[in-house]
Amino acid sequence: MKTVNTIAEVREVVKAWKREGLIVGLVPTMGYLHEGHKSLMDAARKQCDKVVVSIFVNPMQFGPGEDLESYPRDMERDTAVCEAAGVDLIFHPEPSEMYQDDFSSFVDMNTLTGNLCGKTRPIHFRGVCTVVSKLFHIVTPDKAYFGQKDAQQLAVIRHMVSDMNEDIEIVGCPIIRETDGLAKSSRNTYLSDSERRAALCLSRAVFAGQDMVKSGERNAGKVRQAMVEIIEAEPLARIDYVQLVDFRTLEDVEVIQGPMLAAMAVYIGKTRLIDNFITE
Ligand code: PAF
């Protein structure tokens, strides 16, 4: 496994692979890798000849007052995780490598980004689309892997790739949870012991909502209310949003039919956590 910091080095390695006709998979990450990332790497390892992991805490997707500075970083551990997962190349650029001083082009989207996380993080998806688009141009993967935990991000990236006719297959991978249900996230490290216990209200609400839909409930308002009540019963939790939306348009639904995303963002103390479930 090789780690490179420059775009030129990535291009050189990937071009050599492509000359041999090899299939290249990309797992874009912000590092502090956990089992969720590992599952993306495993899927890429199975489906591709070569696996690239990018590790870049992208300043452009953090708004003012968000956790850009405190976002956890541990390159040594991340390198070991990638090595163990059979990754071929880590791309770990400095912000100056990705954004020159006169950087002025952005990838933005009119639909899908205004609801859910886009409501409280207005510049977030512009930053995500811009950096992911750059990574796609740099690495030129055949397939790219994203977790369903960031379900809105997954829908946005799929839409971007379709709009821009990018010849990249976007592979969505299931949410990976701790044994007690909490969805794995790099931000879980911010939680104190009592907050860690309180954070279980997210997965409890997800499982309860999921059960209601499985047992035939089609009234989105009723499912949402049951989920909200579970979260509100937890004193350390403050809801940012709990919404049931059409998974194709990300617009709110009243009746559950077709692919539906039930998504939430909840503050546990100062830490903002997300979780969701999707029904077919
Ligand atoms: O999901 C993430 O970790 C980031 O949003 C991504 C896709 C790596 C872009 O910075």
CSV table of C-alpha atoms and ligand atoms in Angstrom, one decimal:
chain,number,residue,atom,x,y,z
A,1,MET,CA,0.0,0.0,0.0
A,2,LYS,CA,1.2,3.5,-0.9
A,3,THR,CA,0.2,6.9,0.6
A,4,VAL,CA,0.5,9.9,-1.7
A,5,ASN,CA,-0.2,13.6,-1.0
A,6,THR,CA,-0.3,15.1,-4.5
A,7,ILE,CA,-2.8,14.9,-7.4
A,8,ALA,CA,0.1,14.2,-9.8
A,9,GLU,CA,1.1,11.1,-7.9
A,10,VAL,CA,-2.5,9.7,-7.8
A,11,ARG,CA,-2.8,10.3,-11.6
A,12,GLU,CA,0.5,8.5,-12.3
A,13,VAL,CA,-0.5,5.4,-10.3
A,14,VAL,CA,-4.1,5.3,-11.6
A,15,LYS,CA,-3.1,5.8,-15.2
A,16,ALA,CA,-0.8,2.8,-15.0
A,17,TRP,CA,-3.6,0.7,-13.5
A,18,LYS,CA,-6.0,1.8,-16.3
A,19,ARG,CA,-3.4,0.9,-19.0
A,20,GLU,CA,-3.6,-2.7,-17.6
A,21,GLY,CA,-7.4,-2.5,-17.8
A,22,LEU,CA,-7.9,-2.7,-14.1
A,23,ILE,CA,-11.2,-1.7,-12.3
A,24,VAL,CA,-10.6,1.1,-9.8
A,25,GLY,CA,-12.8,1.7,-6.7
A,26,LEU,CA,-12.7,4.9,-4.7
A,27,VAL,CA,-13.8,5.3,-1.0
A,28,PRO,CA,-13.9,9.0,-0.2
A,29,THR,CA,-13.5,9.7,3.5
A,30,MET,CA,-12.6,12.4,6.0
A,31,GLY,CA,-10.5,9.9,8.0
A,32,TYR,CA,-10.8,8.8,11.6
A,33,LEU,CA,-11.9,5.5,10.0
A,34,HIS,CA,-14.3,3.2,11.7
A,35,GLU,CA,-16.2,0.0,10.9
A,36,GLY,CA,-18.6,2.0,8.6
A,37,HIS,CA,-15.7,3.0,6.4
A,38,LYS,CA,-14.2,-0.5,6.7
A,39,SER,CA,-17.4,-1.9,5.2
A,40,LEU,CA,-17.1,0.5,2.2
A,41,MET,CA,-13.5,-0.6,1.7
A,42,ASP,CA,-14.5,-4.3,2.0
A,43,ALA,CA,-17.2,-3.8,-0.7
A,44,ALA,CA,-14.7,-2.0,-2.9
A,45,ARG,CA,-12.1,-4.7,-2.3
A,46,LYS,CA,-14.6,-7.4,-3.5
A,47,GLN,CA,-15.8,-5.5,-6.5
A,48,CYS,CA,-12.7,-3.8,-7.8
A,49,ASP,CA,-9.1,-4.7,-8.8
A,50,LYS,CA,-7.6,-1.6,-7.1
A,51,VAL,CA,-8.9,0.4,-4.1
A,52,VAL,CA,-8.2,4.0,-3.4
A,53,VAL,CA,-9.1,5.7,-0.1
A,54,SER,CA,-9.0,9.4,0.0
A,55,ILE,CA,-8.6,11.0,3.5
A,56,PHE,CA,-9.3,14.7,3.4
A,57,VAL,CA,-11.2,16.8,6.0
A,58,ASN,CA,-12.8,19.1,3.4
A,59,PRO,CA,-12.9,22.7,4.8
A,60,MET,CA,-15.5,23.6,2.1
A,61,GLN,CA,-18.3,21.5,3.6
A,62,PHE,CA,-18.0,22.9,7.1
A,63,GLY,CA,-20.1,26.1,7.9
A,64,PRO,CA,-19.0,28.8,10.3
A,65,GLY,CA,-19.1,27.5,13.9
A,66,GLU,CA,-19.1,23.9,12.8
A,67,ASP,CA,-16.4,21.4,13.9
A,68,LEU,CA,-13.7,21.8,11.2
A,69,GLU,CA,-10.9,22.4,13.7
A,70,SER,CA,-11.9,19.8,16.2
A,71,TYR,CA,-12.8,17.1,13.7
A,72,PRO,CA,-10.9,14.0,14.8
A,73,ARG,CA,-7.7,13.1,12.9
A,74,ASP,CA,-5.4,10.1,13.3
A,75,MET,CA,-3.4,9.4,10.2
A,76,GLU,CA,-1.3,6.6,11.8
A,77,ARG,CA,-4.4,4.6,12.8
A,78,ASP,CA,-6.2,5.3,9.5
A,79,THR,CA,-3.1,4.0,7.6
A,80,ALA,CA,-3.2,0.8,9.6
A,81,VAL,CA,-7.0,0.4,9.0
A,82,CYS,CA,-6.5,0.8,5.3
A,83,GLU,CA,-3.5,-1.6,5.2
A,84,ALA,CA,-5.6,-4.2,7.0
A,85,ALA,CA,-8.5,-3.8,4.6
A,86,GLY,CA,-6.2,-4.4,1.6
A,87,VAL,CA,-6.3,-0.9,0.2
A,88,ASP,CA,-3.9,-0.1,-2.6
A,89,LEU,CA,-3.5,3.6,-2.4
A,90,ILE,CA,-4.3,6.3,0.2
A,91,PHE,CA,-4.7,9.9,-1.2
A,92,HIS,CA,-4.1,12.3,1.7
A,93,PRO,CA,-3.8,15.8,0.3
A,94,GLU,CA,-3.2,19.1,2.2
A,95,PRO,CA,-6.0,21.7,1.7
A,96,SER,CA,-3.6,23.7,-0.4
A,97,GLU,CA,-3.3,20.8,-2.8
A,98,MET,CA,-7.0,20.6,-3.3
A,99,TYR,CA,-7.8,24.4,-3.3
A,100,GLN,CA,-5.4,26.8,-4.9
A,101,ASP,CA,-5.5,30.4,-3.6
A,102,ASP,CA,-7.6,31.5,-6.6
A,103,PHE,CA,-10.0,28.5,-6.5
A,104,SER,CA,-13.4,29.8,-7.7
A,105,SER,CA,-15.5,27.0,-9.3
A,106,PHE,CA,-18.1,25.1,-7.4
A,107,VAL,CA,-20.5,22.2,-8.0
A,108,ASP,CA,-23.9,23.1,-6.6
A,109,MET,CA,-27.4,21.6,-6.9
A,110,ASN,CA,-30.8,23.2,-7.0
A,111,THR,CA,-32.8,20.2,-5.9
A,112,LEU,CA,-32.2,17.7,-3.1
A,113,THR,CA,-30.0,20.0,-1.0
A,114,GLY,CA,-32.6,22.4,0.5
A,115,ASN,CA,-34.3,20.0,2.9
A,116,LEU,CA,-33.1,17.8,5.8
A,117,CYS,CA,-29.4,18.6,6.6
A,118,GLY,CA,-29.4,21.3,3.9
A,119,LYS,CA,-31.8,23.3,6.0
A,120,THR,CA,-29.4,23.8,8.9
A,121,ARG,CA,-26.2,23.3,6.9
A,122,PRO,CA,-26.8,25.6,3.9
A,123,ILE,CA,-23.3,25.4,2.3
A,124,HIS,CA,-22.6,21.8,3.2
A,125,PHE,CA,-23.7,20.0,0.0
A,126,ARG,CA,-22.0,22.6,-2.2
A,127,GLY,CA,-18.8,21.7,-0.4
A,128,VAL,CA,-19.5,17.9,-0.6
A,129,CYS,CA,-20.4,18.0,-4.4
A,130,THR,CA,-17.4,20.2,-5.2
A,131,VAL,CA,-14.8,18.0,-3.4
A,132,VAL,CA,-16.4,14.7,-4.5
A,133,SER,CA,-16.4,16.0,-8.1
A,134,LYS,CA,-12.7,17.0,-7.8
A,135,LEU,CA,-11.9,13.5,-6.3
A,136,PHE,CA,-13.7,11.9,-9.2
A,137,HIS,CA,-11.7,13.9,-11.7
A,138,ILE,CA,-8.4,13.2,-9.8
A,139,VAL,CA,-8.9,9.4,-9.2
A,140,THR,CA,-11.2,8.7,-12.2
A,141,PRO,CA,-12.7,5.6,-10.4
A,142,ASP,CA,-15.0,3.1,-12.1
A,143,LYS,CA,-17.0,2.8,-8.8
A,144,ALA,CA,-17.3,5.0,-5.8
A,145,TYR,CA,-18.6,3.9,-2.3
A,146,PHE,CA,-20.8,5.9,0.0
A,147,GLY,CA,-22.5,4.9,3.3
A,148,GLN,CA,-26.3,5.0,3.6
A,149,LYS,CA,-25.8,6.7,7.0
A,150,ASP,CA,-25.4,9.9,5.0
A,151,ALA,CA,-28.5,9.1,3.0
A,152,GLN,CA,-29.0,12.7,1.7
A,153,GLN,CA,-25.3,12.8,0.6
A,154,LEU,CA,-25.8,9.5,-1.2
A,155,ALA,CA,-28.9,10.8,-3.0
A,156,VAL,CA,-27.1,14.1,-3.9
A,157,ILE,CA,-24.0,12.3,-5.3
A,158,ARG,CA,-26.1,9.9,-7.3
A,159,HIS,CA,-28.0,12.9,-8.8
A,160,MET,CA,-24.8,14.8,-9.5
A,161,VAL,CA,-23.2,11.9,-11.3
A,162,SER,CA,-26.4,11.5,-13.4
A,163,ASP,CA,-26.7,15.2,-14.2
A,164,MET,CA,-23.0,15.5,-15.2
A,165,ASN,CA,-22.9,12.2,-17.1
A,166,GLU,CA,-20.0,10.9,-15.1
A,167,ASP,CA,-19.2,7.4,-15.9
A,168,ILE,CA,-18.9,6.2,-12.3
A,169,GLU,CA,-21.1,3.7,-10.6
A,170,ILE,CA,-22.2,4.9,-7.1
A,171,VAL,CA,-22.4,2.1,-4.7
A,172,GLY,CA,-24.5,2.7,-1.5
A,173,CYS,CA,-23.6,0.5,1.6
A,174,PRO,CA,-25.8,-0.2,4.6
A,175,ILE,CA,-25.4,1.6,8.0
A,176,ILE,CA,-23.0,-0.1,10.4
A,177,ARG,CA,-24.0,0.0,14.0
A,178,GLU,CA,-22.4,-0.6,17.4
A,179,THR,CA,-23.8,-3.7,19.1
A,180,ASP,CA,-26.2,-1.5,21.1
A,181,GLY,CA,-27.6,0.2,18.0
A,182,LEU,CA,-25.7,3.5,17.7
A,183,ALA,CA,-24.8,4.2,14.1
A,184,LYS,CA,-21.0,4.3,13.7
A,185,SER,CA,-19.7,7.8,13.2
A,186,SER,CA,-16.3,9.6,13.6
A,187,ARG,CA,-18.3,12.2,15.7
A,188,ASN,CA,-19.3,9.6,18.3
A,189,THR,CA,-15.8,10.3,19.8
A,190,TYR,CA,-17.1,13.7,21.0
A,191,LEU,CA,-19.7,12.0,23.3
A,192,SER,CA,-19.2,11.8,27.1
A,193,ASP,CA,-20.3,8.6,28.8
A,194,SER,CA,-23.8,10.0,29.7
A,195,GLU,CA,-24.1,11.5,26.2
A,196,ARG,CA,-23.1,8.1,24.6
A,197,ARG,CA,-26.0,6.5,26.5
A,198,ALA,CA,-28.4,9.3,25.6
A,199,ALA,CA,-27.4,9.0,21.9
A,200,LEU,CA,-29.1,5.6,21.8
A,201,CYS,CA,-32.4,7.5,21.4
A,202,LEU,CA,-31.6,8.0,17.7
A,203,SER,CA,-31.4,4.3,16.9
A,204,ARG,CA,-34.3,3.5,19.2
A,205,ALA,CA,-36.4,5.9,17.2
A,206,VAL,CA,-35.1,4.5,13.9
A,207,PHE,CA,-36.0,0.9,14.9
A,208,ALA,CA,-39.4,1.9,16.3
A,209,GLY,CA,-40.3,3.8,13.0
A,210,GLN,CA,-39.0,0.9,10.9
A,211,ASP,CA,-41.2,-1.6,12.9
A,212,MET,CA,-44.3,0.6,12.5
A,213,VAL,CA,-43.8,0.8,8.7
A,214,LYS,CA,-43.0,-3.0,8.5
A,215,SER,CA,-46.3,-3.7,10.4
A,216,GLY,CA,-48.2,-1.7,7.8
A,217,GLU,CA,-48.4,1.9,9.1
A,218,ARG,CA,-48.6,4.2,6.0
A,219,ASN,CA,-49.4,7.5,7.8
A,220,ALA,CA,-46.0,9.3,7.8
A,221,GLY,CA,-47.2,11.8,10.4
A,222,LYS,CA,-47.9,9.0,12.9
A,223,VAL,CA,-44.5,7.3,12.3
A,224,ARG,CA,-42.8,10.7,12.7
A,225,GLN,CA,-44.6,11.5,15.9
A,226,ALA,CA,-43.7,8.1,17.5
A,227,MET,CA,-40.0,8.7,16.6
A,228,VAL,CA,-40.1,12.3,17.9
A,229,GLU,CA,-41.6,11.1,21.2
A,230,ILE,CA,-38.8,8.6,21.7
A,231,ILE,CA,-36.1,11.3,21.2
A,232,GLU,CA,-37.9,13.9,23.3
A,233,ALA,CA,-38.0,11.5,26.2
A,234,GLU,CA,-34.2,11.8,26.4
A,235,PRO,CA,-33.3,15.0,28.3
A,236,LEU,CA,-29.9,15.4,26.7
A,237,ALA,CA,-31.3,15.3,23.2
A,238,ARG,CA,-32.4,18.2,21.0
A,239,ILE,CA,-34.0,17.6,17.7
A,240,ASP,CA,-32.7,19.4,14.6
A,241,TYR,CA,-35.1,17.5,12.3
A,242,VAL,CA,-37.0,14.3,12.0
A,243,GLN,CA,-38.5,13.9,8.6
A,244,LEU,CA,-40.1,11.3,6.3
A,245,VAL,CA,-39.3,12.1,2.7
A,246,ASP,CA,-39.5,10.5,-0.8
A,247,PHE,CA,-36.1,9.0,-1.3
A,248,ARG,CA,-36.0,10.1,-4.9
A,249,THR,CA,-37.0,13.8,-4.4
A,250,LEU,CA,-36.2,14.2,-0.7
A,251,GLU,CA,-39.5,16.1,-0.3
A,252,ASP,CA,-41.8,15.4,2.7
A,253,VAL,CA,-44.4,12.7,2.3
A,254,GLU,CA,-47.7,12.3,4.1
A,255,VAL,CA,-48.4,8.8,2.9
A,256,ILE,CA,-45.7,6.1,2.9
A,257,GLN,CA,-45.5,4.5,-0.6
A,258,GLY,CA,-42.5,3.8,-2.8
A,259,PRO,CA,-38.9,4.4,-1.6
A,260,MET,CA,-39.1,6.5,1.6
A,261,LEU,CA,-36.3,7.9,3.7
A,262,ALA,CA,-36.9,8.5,7.4
A,263,ALA,CA,-34.0,10.7,8.5
A,264,MET,CA,-33.1,12.6,11.6
A,265,ALA,CA,-30.4,14.9,13.0
A,266,VAL,CA,-30.3,15.3,16.7
A,267,TYR,CA,-28.0,17.2,19.0
A,268,ILE,CA,-26.7,15.2,22.0
A,269,GLY,CA,-25.2,18.0,24.0
A,270,LYS,CA,-23.1,19.9,21.4
A,271,THR,CA,-22.7,16.9,19.1
A,272,ARG,CA,-24.9,16.7,16.1
A,273,LEU,CA,-25.7,13.0,15.1
A,274,ILE,CA,-27.6,11.6,12.2
A,275,ASP,CA,-29.4,8.4,11.6
A,276,ASN,CA,-32.1,7.0,9.2
A,277,PHE,CA,-33.9,4.1,7.6
A,278,ILE,CA,-35.1,3.6,4.1
A,279,THR,CA,-38.1,1.5,3.0
A,280,GLU,CA,-38.6,0.2,-0.6
B,1,PAF,O1,-19.0,11.5,3.9
B,1,PAF,C1,-17.9,12.0,4.1
B,1,PAF,O2,-17.0,11.7,4.9
B,1,PAF,C2,-17.6,13.3,3.3
B,1,PAF,O3,-18.8,14.1,3.1
B,1,PAF,C3,-17.0,13.0,1.9
B,1,PAF,C4,-17.9,12.2,1.0
B,1,PAF,C5,-15.7,12.3,2.1
B,1,PAF,C6,-16.7,14.3,1.2
B,1,PAF,O4,-15.8,15.1,1.9
